Amino acid sequence: MSDVLLKRNTKMHSSDIGRDFVLVSSEGTEHPVHKVVLSAASPVFCRMFSSNLEECKTGRCEIPDIDDATLTGLVRYMYLGCLECVKEDAKKLLAAADKYQVLDLKNHCQNVLIDNLNMDNVVDLLFFAQQMVTAELKQAALRYMAADPGKTMASAGMDSLLGSGKTELITEVFTAMLKLPKN
């Protein structure tokens, strides 16, 4: 985004002028927004605002599955196309971006998660990737686990995986560990 456009959007994001819709987080915090900004950033909001849904009539949308910090990040991204580092909130933001089809944010969050894979979080992120249907994150987690089968097998996460009953996912992990060429 050009500097001029970013300045304008930052001004619009921080101003209450012209806000015509309210998003409400799971904690009940209200986020006044501009429909046009949300419509441009999200096909889900675009469809909502183009319909006769109850939210259009009331001018507000309650979002019970998105907490305040995540909704703040999502809205900020829809206005500015950027956000402060999301390492700690990347999973929640990815889920919100997926729900509202903000694909560039979803990809950004997925990349943050991939860049921060480690033995402590890889199984959790593998479960998350399968739940969110993010093939790139899932493949990165499988590659990470396959790169050091010894550490993977000794990890607490592996105990969690083996006890999960997710036989298909367990099979994928072992298949990945067997296929990776060893140096």
Coordinates of N, CA and C in Angstrom, one line a residue:
M1 N 0.9 -1.2 0.0 CA 0.0 0.0 0.0 C 0.9 1.2 0.0
S2 N 0.5 2.2 -0.8 CA 1.4 3.4 -0.9 C 1.3 4.2 0.5
D3 N 2.3 5.0 0.7 CA 2.3 5.8 2.0 C 1.1 6.7 2.1
V4 N 0.7 7.3 1.0 CA -0.5 8.2 1.1 C -1.8 7.4 1.4
L5 N -1.9 6.3 0.8 CA -3.1 5.5 1.0 C -3.1 4.9 2.5
L6 N -1.9 4.5 2.9 CA -1.8 4.0 4.3 C -2.2 5.1 5.3
K7 N -1.7 6.3 5.1 CA -2.0 7.4 6.0 C -3.5 7.7 6.0
R8 N -4.2 7.7 4.8 CA -5.6 7.9 4.7 C -6.4 6.8 5.5
N9 N -6.0 5.5 5.3 CA -6.6 4.4 5.9 C -6.4 4.4 7.4
T10 N -5.2 4.8 7.8 CA -4.9 5.0 9.3 C -5.8 6.0 9.9
K11 N -6.0 7.1 9.2 CA -6.9 8.2 9.7 C -8.3 7.7 9.8
M12 N -8.8 7.0 8.7 CA -10.1 6.5 8.8 C -10.3 5.4 9.9
H13 N -9.3 4.6 10.1 CA -9.3 3.6 11.1 C -9.4 4.2 12.5
S14 N -8.8 5.3 12.7 CA -8.7 5.9 14.1 C -9.9 7.0 14.3
S15 N -10.6 7.3 13.2 CA -11.7 8.3 13.3 C -13.1 7.6 13.5
D16 N -14.0 8.2 14.2 CA -15.3 7.7 14.3 C -16.2 8.2 13.2
I17 N -15.8 9.1 12.4 CA -16.6 9.6 11.3 C -17.0 8.6 10.3
G18 N -18.2 8.5 10.0 CA -18.7 7.6 8.9 C -18.9 6.2 9.3
R19 N -18.6 5.8 10.5 CA -18.7 4.4 10.9 C -20.2 4.0 10.8
D20 N -20.5 2.9 10.2 CA -22.0 2.6 10.0 C -22.3 1.2 10.3
F21 N -21.4 0.5 11.1 CA -21.7 -0.9 11.5 C -20.9 -1.2 12.7
V22 N -21.3 -2.1 13.5 CA -20.6 -2.5 14.8 C -20.4 -4.0 14.8
L23 N -19.1 -4.3 15.1 CA -18.8 -5.7 15.3 C -18.6 -5.9 16.8
V24 N -19.1 -7.0 17.4 CA -19.1 -7.2 18.8 C -18.3 -8.5 19.1
S25 N -17.3 -8.3 19.9 CA -16.4 -9.5 20.2 C -17.1 -10.4 21.3
S26 N -16.5 -11.5 21.5 CA -17.0 -12.5 22.5 C -17.1 -11.9 23.9
E27 N -16.3 -10.9 24.2 CA -16.4 -10.3 25.5 C -17.4 -9.1 25.5
G28 N -18.0 -8.8 24.4 CA -19.0 -7.8 24.4 C -18.5 -6.4 24.0
T29 N -17.2 -6.3 23.6 CA -16.6 -5.1 23.2 C -17.1 -4.7 21.8
E30 N -17.5 -3.5 21.7 CA -18.0 -3.0 20.4 C -16.9 -2.4 19.6
H31 N -16.9 -2.7 18.3 CA -15.9 -2.2 17.3 C -16.6 -1.5 16.2
P32 N -16.8 -0.2 16.3 CA -17.5 0.5 15.2 C -16.6 0.5 13.9
V33 N -17.2 0.2 12.8 CA -16.4 0.0 11.5 C -17.2 0.6 10.4
H34 N -16.5 0.7 9.2 CA -17.1 1.1 8.0 C -17.4 -0.1 7.1
K35 N -18.7 -0.3 6.7 CA -19.0 -1.4 5.9 C -18.2 -1.5 4.7
V36 N -17.9 -0.4 4.0 CA -17.2 -0.4 2.8 C -15.8 -1.0 2.9
V37 N -15.1 -0.8 4.1 CA -13.8 -1.3 4.3 C -13.9 -2.8 4.5
L38 N -14.9 -3.3 5.3 CA -15.0 -4.7 5.6 C -15.4 -5.4 4.3
S39 N -16.3 -4.8 3.5 CA -16.7 -5.4 2.2 C -15.5 -5.6 1.3
A40 N -14.7 -4.6 1.2 CA -13.5 -4.7 0.3 C -12.5 -5.7 0.8
A41 N -12.4 -6.0 2.1 CA -11.4 -6.9 2.6 C -11.9 -8.3 2.7
S42 N -13.2 -8.5 2.8 CA -13.8 -9.8 3.1 C -15.0 -10.1 2.3
P43 N -15.0 -11.2 1.5 CA -16.1 -11.6 0.7 C -17.3 -12.0 1.6
V44 N -17.0 -12.5 2.8 CA -18.1 -12.8 3.8 C -18.9 -11.6 4.2
F45 N -18.1 -10.5 4.6 CA -18.8 -9.3 5.0 C -19.5 -8.7 3.7
C46 N -18.9 -8.8 2.6 CA -19.5 -8.2 1.4 C -20.9 -8.9 1.1
R47 N -20.9 -10.2 1.3 CA -22.2 -10.9 1.1 C -23.2 -10.5 2.2
M48 N -22.7 -10.4 3.4 CA -23.6 -10.0 4.5 C -24.2 -8.7 4.2
F49 N -23.4 -7.7 3.8 CA -23.9 -6.4 3.6 C -24.8 -6.2 2.3
S50 N -24.7 -7.2 1.5 CA -25.5 -7.2 0.2 C -26.8 -8.0 0.4
S51 N -27.1 -8.4 1.6 CA -28.3 -9.3 1.8 C -29.2 -8.6 2.8
N52 N -30.3 -9.3 3.1 CA -31.3 -8.8 4.1 C -31.1 -9.5 5.4
L53 N -29.9 -9.9 5.8 CA -29.7 -10.5 7.0 C -30.0 -9.6 8.2
E54 N -30.3 -10.2 9.3 CA -30.7 -9.5 10.5 C -29.6 -8.4 10.9
E55 N -28.3 -8.8 10.7 CA -27.2 -7.9 11.0 C -27.3 -6.6 10.2
C56 N -27.7 -6.7 9.0 CA -27.9 -5.5 8.2 C -29.0 -4.6 8.7
K57 N -30.0 -5.2 9.2 CA -31.1 -4.4 9.8 C -30.7 -3.7 11.1
T58 N -30.0 -4.5 11.9 CA -29.6 -3.9 13.2 C -28.4 -3.1 13.2
G59 N -27.5 -3.3 12.2 CA -26.3 -2.5 12.1 C -25.2 -3.1 13.0
R60 N -25.4 -4.3 13.4 CA -24.3 -4.9 14.3 C -24.3 -6.4 14.1
C61 N -23.1 -6.9 14.4 CA -22.9 -8.4 14.2 C -22.1 -8.9 15.4
E62 N -22.8 -9.8 16.2 CA -22.1 -10.4 17.4 C -21.3 -11.5 16.9
I63 N -20.0 -11.6 17.3 CA -19.1 -12.6 16.9 C -18.7 -13.4 18.2
P64 N -19.4 -14.4 18.6 CA -19.2 -15.0 19.9 C -17.9 -15.9 19.9
D65 N -17.3 -16.2 18.8 CA -16.2 -17.1 18.8 C -14.9 -16.3 18.5
I66 N -14.9 -15.0 18.6 CA -13.7 -14.2 18.4 C -13.5 -13.3 19.5
D67 N -12.4 -13.4 20.2 CA -12.1 -12.5 21.4 C -11.8 -11.1 21.0
D68 N -11.7 -10.2 21.9 CA -11.5 -8.8 21.6 C -10.2 -8.5 20.9
A69 N -9.1 -9.1 21.5 CA -7.8 -8.9 20.9 C -7.7 -9.4 19.4
T70 N -8.3 -10.5 19.2 CA -8.3 -11.1 17.8 C -9.1 -10.2 16.9
L71 N -10.3 -9.8 17.4 CA -11.1 -8.9 16.5 C -10.5 -7.6 16.2
T72 N -9.8 -7.1 17.2 CA -9.0 -5.8 17.0 C -8.0 -6.0 15.9
G73 N -7.2 -7.1 16.0 CA -6.2 -7.4 15.0 C -6.8 -7.6 13.6
L74 N -7.9 -8.3 13.5 CA -8.6 -8.5 12.3 C -9.1 -7.2 11.6
V75 N -9.7 -6.4 12.4 CA -10.2 -5.1 11.9 C -9.1 -4.2 11.5
R76 N -8.0 -4.2 12.3 CA -6.9 -3.4 12.0 C -6.3 -3.8 10.6
Y77 N -6.2 -5.1 10.4 CA -5.7 -5.7 9.2 C -6.6 -5.3 8.0
M78 N -7.9 -5.4 8.2 CA -8.8 -5.0 7.1 C -8.7 -3.6 6.7
Y79 N -8.4 -2.7 7.6 CA -8.2 -1.3 7.3 C -6.8 -1.0 6.8
L80 N -5.8 -1.6 7.4 CA -4.4 -1.1 7.1 C -3.6 -2.1 6.3
G81 N -4.0 -3.4 6.2 CA -3.3 -4.4 5.5 C -2.0 -4.8 6.2
C82 N -1.9 -4.4 7.4 CA -0.7 -4.8 8.2 C -1.1 -4.9 9.7
L83 N -0.2 -5.5 10.5 CA -0.5 -5.5 11.9 C 0.8 -5.8 12.6
E84 N 0.9 -5.5 13.9 CA 2.1 -5.8 14.7 C 2.3 -7.3 14.7
C85 N 3.5 -7.8 14.9 CA 3.8 -9.2 14.9 C 2.7 -10.0 15.6
V86 N 2.3 -11.1 15.0 CA 1.2 -11.9 15.5 C 1.6 -13.2 16.1
K87 N 2.9 -13.4 16.4 CA 3.4 -14.7 16.9 C 2.5 -15.4 17.9
E88 N 2.1 -14.7 19.0 CA 1.3 -15.2 20.0 C -0.1 -15.4 19.6
D89 N -0.6 -14.6 18.7 CA -2.0 -14.6 18.4 C -2.3 -15.2 17.0
A90 N -1.2 -15.7 16.4 CA -1.4 -16.2 15.0 C -2.4 -17.2 14.8
K91 N -2.6 -18.2 15.7 CA -3.6 -19.2 15.5 C -5.0 -18.6 15.5
K92 N -5.3 -17.7 16.5 CA -6.6 -17.1 16.6 C -6.9 -16.2 15.4
L93 N -5.9 -15.4 15.0 CA -6.0 -14.6 13.8 C -6.2 -15.4 12.5
L94 N -5.5 -16.5 12.4 CA -5.7 -17.3 11.2 C -7.1 -17.9 11.2
A95 N -7.6 -18.3 12.3 CA -9.0 -18.9 12.4 C -10.0 -17.8 12.0
A96 N -9.8 -16.5 12.5 CA -10.7 -15.4 12.2 C -10.6 -15.1 10.7
A97 N -9.4 -15.0 10.2 CA -9.2 -14.7 8.8 C -9.8 -15.8 7.9
D98 N -9.7 -17.0 8.3 CA -10.3 -18.1 7.6 C -11.8 -18.0 7.6
K99 N -12.4 -17.7 8.7 CA -13.9 -17.5 8.8 C -14.4 -16.4 7.9
Y100 N -13.7 -15.3 7.8 CA -14.1 -14.2 7.0 C -13.4 -14.1 5.7
Q101 N -12.7 -15.1 5.3 CA -12.0 -15.2 4.0 C -11.1 -14.0 3.7
V102 N -10.4 -13.6 4.7 CA -9.3 -12.6 4.5 C -8.1 -13.3 4.2
L103 N -7.9 -13.7 3.0 CA -6.9 -14.7 2.6 C -5.5 -14.3 2.8
D104 N -5.2 -13.0 2.5 CA -3.8 -12.5 2.7 C -3.4 -12.5 4.2
L105 N -4.4 -12.2 5.1 CA -4.1 -12.3 6.5 C -3.9 -13.8 6.9
K106 N -4.7 -14.7 6.4 CA -4.6 -16.1 6.7 C -3.2 -16.6 6.3
N107 N -2.8 -16.2 5.1 CA -1.5 -16.6 4.6 C -0.4 -16.1 5.5
H108 N -0.5 -14.8 5.9 CA 0.5 -14.2 6.7 C 0.6 -14.9 8.1
C109 N -0.5 -15.2 8.7 CA -0.5 -15.9 10.0 C 0.0 -17.3 9.8
Q110 N -0.3 -18.0 8.7 CA 0.2 -19.3 8.5 C 1.8 -19.3 8.4
N111 N 2.3 -18.3 7.7 CA 3.7 -18.1 7.6 C 4.4 -17.9 8.9
V112 N 3.7 -17.1 9.7 CA 4.3 -16.8 11.1 C 4.4 -18.1 11.9
L113 N 3.3 -18.9 11.8 CA 3.3 -20.2 12.5 C 4.4 -21.1 12.0
I114 N 4.5 -21.2 10.7 CA 5.6 -22.0 10.1 C 7.0 -21.6 10.5
D115 N 7.2 -20.3 10.5 CA 8.5 -19.7 10.9 C 8.8 -20.0 12.4
N116 N 7.8 -20.2 13.2 CA 8.0 -20.4 14.6 C 7.8 -21.9 15.0
L117 N 7.8 -22.8 14.1 CA 7.6 -24.2 14.5 C 8.8 -24.7 15.4
N118 N 8.5 -25.4 16.4 CA 9.5 -26.0 17.2 C 9.0 -27.3 17.8
M119 N 9.8 -28.1 18.5 CA 9.4 -29.4 19.0 C 8.3 -29.2 20.0
D120 N 8.2 -28.1 20.7 CA 7.2 -27.9 21.7 C 5.8 -27.6 21.2
N121 N 5.7 -27.0 19.9 CA 4.4 -26.7 19.4 C 4.0 -27.4 18.1
V122 N 4.9 -28.2 17.6 CA 4.7 -28.8 16.3 C 3.4 -29.7 16.2
V123 N 3.2 -30.5 17.3 CA 2.0 -31.4 17.3 C 0.8 -30.6 17.4
D124 N 0.8 -29.6 18.3 CA -0.4 -28.7 18.4 C -0.7 -28.0 17.1
L125 N 0.3 -27.5 16.4 CA 0.1 -26.9 15.1 C -0.3 -27.9 14.0
L126 N 0.1 -29.1 14.1 CA -0.3 -30.1 13.2 C -1.8 -30.4 13.4
F127 N -2.3 -30.5 14.6 CA -3.7 -30.6 14.9 C -4.5 -29.4 14.4
F128 N -4.0 -28.2 14.7 CA -4.6 -27.0 14.2 C -4.7 -26.9 12.7
A129 N -3.6 -27.3 12.0 CA -3.5 -27.3 10.6 C -4.6 -28.2 10.0
Q130 N -4.7 -29.4 10.6 CA -5.7 -30.3 10.1 C -7.2 -29.8 10.3
Q131 N -7.4 -29.2 11.5 CA -8.7 -28.6 11.8 C -9.0 -27.4 10.8
M132 N -8.1 -26.6 10.6 CA -8.3 -25.4 9.7 C -8.1 -25.7 8.2
V133 N -7.7 -26.9 7.9 CA -7.5 -27.3 6.5 C -6.5 -26.3 5.9
T134 N -5.3 -26.2 6.5 CA -4.2 -25.4 5.9 C -3.1 -26.4 5.5
A135 N -3.1 -26.8 4.3 CA -2.2 -27.8 3.8 C -0.8 -27.4 3.9
E136 N -0.5 -26.1 3.7 CA 0.9 -25.7 3.8 C 1.5 -25.8 5.2
L137 N 0.7 -25.4 6.2 CA 1.1 -25.5 7.6 C 1.2 -27.0 8.0
K138 N 0.3 -27.8 7.5 CA 0.3 -29.2 7.9 C 1.6 -29.9 7.3
Q139 N 1.9 -29.6 6.0 CA 3.1 -30.1 5.4 C 4.4 -29.6 6.1
A140 N 4.4 -28.4 6.5 CA 5.6 -27.8 7.2 C 5.8 -28.6 8.5
A141 N 4.7 -28.8 9.2 CA 4.7 -29.5 10.5 C 5.2 -30.9 10.3
L142 N 4.7 -31.6 9.3 CA 5.1 -33.0 9.0 C 6.6 -33.0 8.6
R143 N 7.1 -32.1 7.8 CA 8.5 -32.0 7.5 C 9.4 -31.8 8.7
Y144 N 8.9 -30.9 9.6 CA 9.7 -30.5 10.8 C 9.8 -31.8 11.7
M145 N 8.7 -32.5 11.8 CA 8.7 -33.7 12.6 C 9.6 -34.8 12.0
A146 N 9.6 -34.9 10.7 CA 10.3 -35.9 10.0 C 11.8 -35.6 10.0
A147 N 12.2 -34.4 10.1 CA 13.6 -34.0 10.1 C 14.4 -34.6 11.2
D148 N 13.7 -34.8 12.4 CA 14.4 -35.4 13.5 C 13.5 -36.4 14.2
P149 N 13.3 -37.6 13.6 CA 12.4 -38.6 14.2 C 12.7 -38.9 15.6
G150 N 13.9 -38.9 16.0 CA 14.3 -39.3 17.4 C 13.7 -38.3 18.4
K151 N 13.9 -37.0 18.1 CA 13.3 -36.0 19.0 C 11.8 -36.0 18.9
T152 N 11.3 -36.2 17.7 CA 9.8 -36.2 17.6 C 9.2 -37.3 18.4
M153 N 9.8 -38.5 18.4 CA 9.3 -39.6 19.1 C 9.4 -39.4 20.6
A154 N 10.4 -38.7 21.1 CA 10.6 -38.5 22.5 C 9.8 -37.3 23.0
S155 N 9.2 -36.5 22.2 CA 8.5 -35.3 22.6 C 7.2 -35.6 23.3
A156 N 6.8 -34.7 24.2 CA 5.5 -34.8 24.8 C 4.4 -34.6 23.8
G157 N 4.6 -33.9 22.8 CA 3.6 -33.7 21.8 C 3.3 -35.0 21.1
M158 N 4.3 -35.9 20.9 CA 4.1 -37.2 20.3 C 3.2 -38.0 21.1
D159 N 3.4 -38.0 22.4 CA 2.5 -38.7 23.4 C 1.0 -38.2 23.2
S160 N 0.9 -36.9 23.0 CA -0.5 -36.4 22.8 C -1.0 -36.9 21.5
L161 N -0.2 -36.9 20.4 CA -0.7 -37.3 19.1 C -1.1 -38.8 19.2
L162 N -0.2 -39.6 19.8 CA -0.5 -41.1 19.8 C -1.8 -41.4 20.6
G163 N -2.0 -40.5 21.6 CA -3.2 -40.7 22.5 C -4.5 -40.1 21.9
S164 N -4.3 -39.4 20.8 CA -5.5 -38.7 20.2 C -6.5 -39.5 19.5
G165 N -6.1 -40.7 19.1 CA -7.0 -41.5 18.3 C -7.1 -41.1 16.9
K166 N -6.3 -40.1 16.4 CA -6.4 -39.7 15.1 C -5.4 -40.5 14.2
T167 N -5.9 -41.7 13.9 CA -5.1 -42.7 13.2 C -4.6 -42.2 11.9
E168 N -5.4 -41.5 11.1 CA -5.0 -41.0 9.8 C -3.8 -40.0 9.9
L169 N -3.9 -39.1 10.9 CA -2.8 -38.2 11.1 C -1.6 -38.9 11.6
I170 N -1.7 -39.8 12.5 CA -0.6 -40.6 13.0 C 0.1 -41.3 11.9
T171 N -0.7 -41.9 11.0 CA -0.1 -42.5 9.8 C 0.7 -41.6 8.9
E172 N 0.1 -40.4 8.8 CA 0.8 -39.3 8.0 C 2.2 -39.0 8.6
V173 N 2.2 -38.9 9.9 CA 3.5 -38.5 10.6 C 4.5 -39.6 10.4
F174 N 4.1 -40.8 10.6 CA 5.1 -41.9 10.4 C 5.5 -42.1 9.0
T175 N 4.6 -41.9 8.1 CA 4.9 -41.9 6.6 C 5.9 -40.8 6.3
A176 N 5.7 -39.7 6.8 CA 6.6 -38.5 6.5 C 8.0 -38.9 7.1
M177 N 8.1 -39.4 8.3 CA 9.3 -39.7 8.9 C 10.1 -40.8 8.1
L178 N 9.4 -41.7 7.5 CA 10.0 -42.8 6.8 C 10.4 -42.4 5.4
K179 N 9.8 -41.4 4.8 CA 10.1 -40.9 3.5 C 11.2 -39.9 3.4
L180 N 11.5 -39.1 4.5 CA 12.5 -38.1 4.4 C 13.9 -38.7 4.3
P181 N 14.6 -38.3 3.3 CA 16.0 -38.8 3.1 C 16.9 -38.4 4.3
K182 N 17.6 -39.3 4.8 CA 18.5 -39.0 5.9 C 19.9 -38.7 5.3
N183 N 20.6 -37.7 6.0 CA 22.0 -37.4 5.6 C 23.0 -38.3 6.2

